[in-house]
XYZ file of C-alpha atoms in Angstrom:
107
model
C -38.349 -22.145 -29.977
C -35.420 -24.275 -29.255
C -37.440 -26.645 -27.207
C -40.921 -26.483 -28.867
C -41.942 -29.629 -30.199
C -45.532 -28.722 -31.202
C -46.086 -26.290 -34.152
C -49.236 -24.686 -32.520
C -47.153 -23.414 -29.607
C -45.469 -20.918 -31.768
C -48.663 -19.252 -32.362
C -49.229 -18.931 -28.733
C -45.682 -17.220 -28.383
C -46.140 -14.947 -31.500
C -47.083 -11.875 -29.223
C -43.945 -12.285 -27.070
C -41.965 -12.630 -30.373
C -43.521 -9.321 -31.449
C -41.849 -7.557 -28.626
C -38.533 -7.904 -30.545
C -39.536 -5.136 -32.783
C -39.201 -2.584 -29.926
C -35.511 -3.200 -29.498
C -34.113 -0.855 -32.228
C -36.311 1.972 -31.535
C -35.418 1.692 -27.764
C -31.775 1.365 -28.567
C -31.792 4.591 -30.632
C -33.709 6.414 -27.905
C -31.074 5.427 -25.275
C -28.193 6.140 -27.316
C -29.175 9.622 -28.312
C -28.659 10.451 -24.649
C -25.224 9.422 -24.807
C -23.737 11.903 -27.220
C -23.946 15.700 -27.775
C -26.552 17.225 -30.277
C -23.951 17.848 -32.752
C -22.896 14.347 -32.852
C -26.461 12.754 -33.401
C -26.037 12.377 -37.112
C -22.776 10.502 -36.445
C -24.498 8.376 -34.070
C -27.575 7.343 -36.132
C -25.234 6.681 -39.268
C -23.167 4.190 -37.233
C -26.494 2.626 -35.892
C -27.766 2.262 -39.516
C -24.441 0.798 -40.609
C -24.615 -1.831 -37.778
C -28.254 -2.803 -38.843
C -27.228 -3.299 -42.297
C -24.231 -5.311 -41.550
C -26.327 -7.634 -39.202
C -28.983 -7.780 -41.876
C -26.118 -9.059 -44.369
C -24.054 -11.340 -42.175
C -26.665 -12.470 -39.690
C -28.639 -14.609 -42.082
C -25.380 -15.992 -43.580
C -23.940 -17.025 -40.171
C -27.219 -18.659 -39.066
C -27.932 -20.195 -42.391
C -24.541 -22.137 -42.246
C -24.827 -22.749 -38.472
C -28.199 -24.191 -39.084
C -27.077 -26.373 -41.884
C -24.272 -27.721 -39.638
C -26.263 -28.522 -36.561
C -29.840 -29.447 -37.901
C -29.005 -32.936 -37.671
C -27.855 -32.789 -34.052
C -30.618 -30.525 -32.633
C -32.690 -28.410 -34.983
C -33.688 -25.945 -32.217
C -29.969 -25.406 -30.960
C -30.042 -22.411 -33.436
C -32.379 -20.578 -31.216
C -30.430 -21.317 -28.307
C -27.391 -19.781 -29.992
C -29.270 -16.806 -30.823
C -30.473 -16.254 -27.310
C -26.828 -16.971 -26.177
C -25.604 -14.027 -28.397
C -28.118 -11.666 -26.665
C -26.956 -12.724 -23.280
C -23.453 -12.068 -24.401
C -24.519 -8.496 -25.357
C -26.175 -7.957 -21.989
C -23.125 -6.944 -20.022
C -22.070 -4.562 -22.819
C -25.571 -2.771 -22.380
C -25.236 -2.646 -18.774
C -21.707 -1.222 -18.889
C -22.670 1.801 -20.942
C -22.203 4.831 -18.853
C -23.709 8.163 -19.502
C -21.199 10.579 -20.857
C -23.301 13.702 -21.717
C -25.469 15.375 -18.856
C -29.085 14.864 -19.602
C -29.753 18.699 -19.976
C -27.026 18.832 -22.711
C -28.459 15.755 -24.569
C -31.948 17.367 -24.424
C -30.843 20.509 -26.113
C -31.133 22.646 -23.172
């Protein structure tokens, strides 16, 4: 989106953008294997809190950022968003399994 100059191209990319909706369910699925069964409620509460904070502060941050850079390069806001995802990638790769798979599965 940061380099698209024709509006119709967005419609071609819409199916790709739709894949972004699988992120949170996949994250919840992966994180449930990281804690024991008695901590699942706490984990889901923390995830819900983080999603709520992102829903509050994300639009505020990006609105102010877009307002500040729209005259320079309107597509830069999309590059910033992609950069944030890239910064999170090492965190995701650094997560180590703490609970054996059998214990997480309730066996």
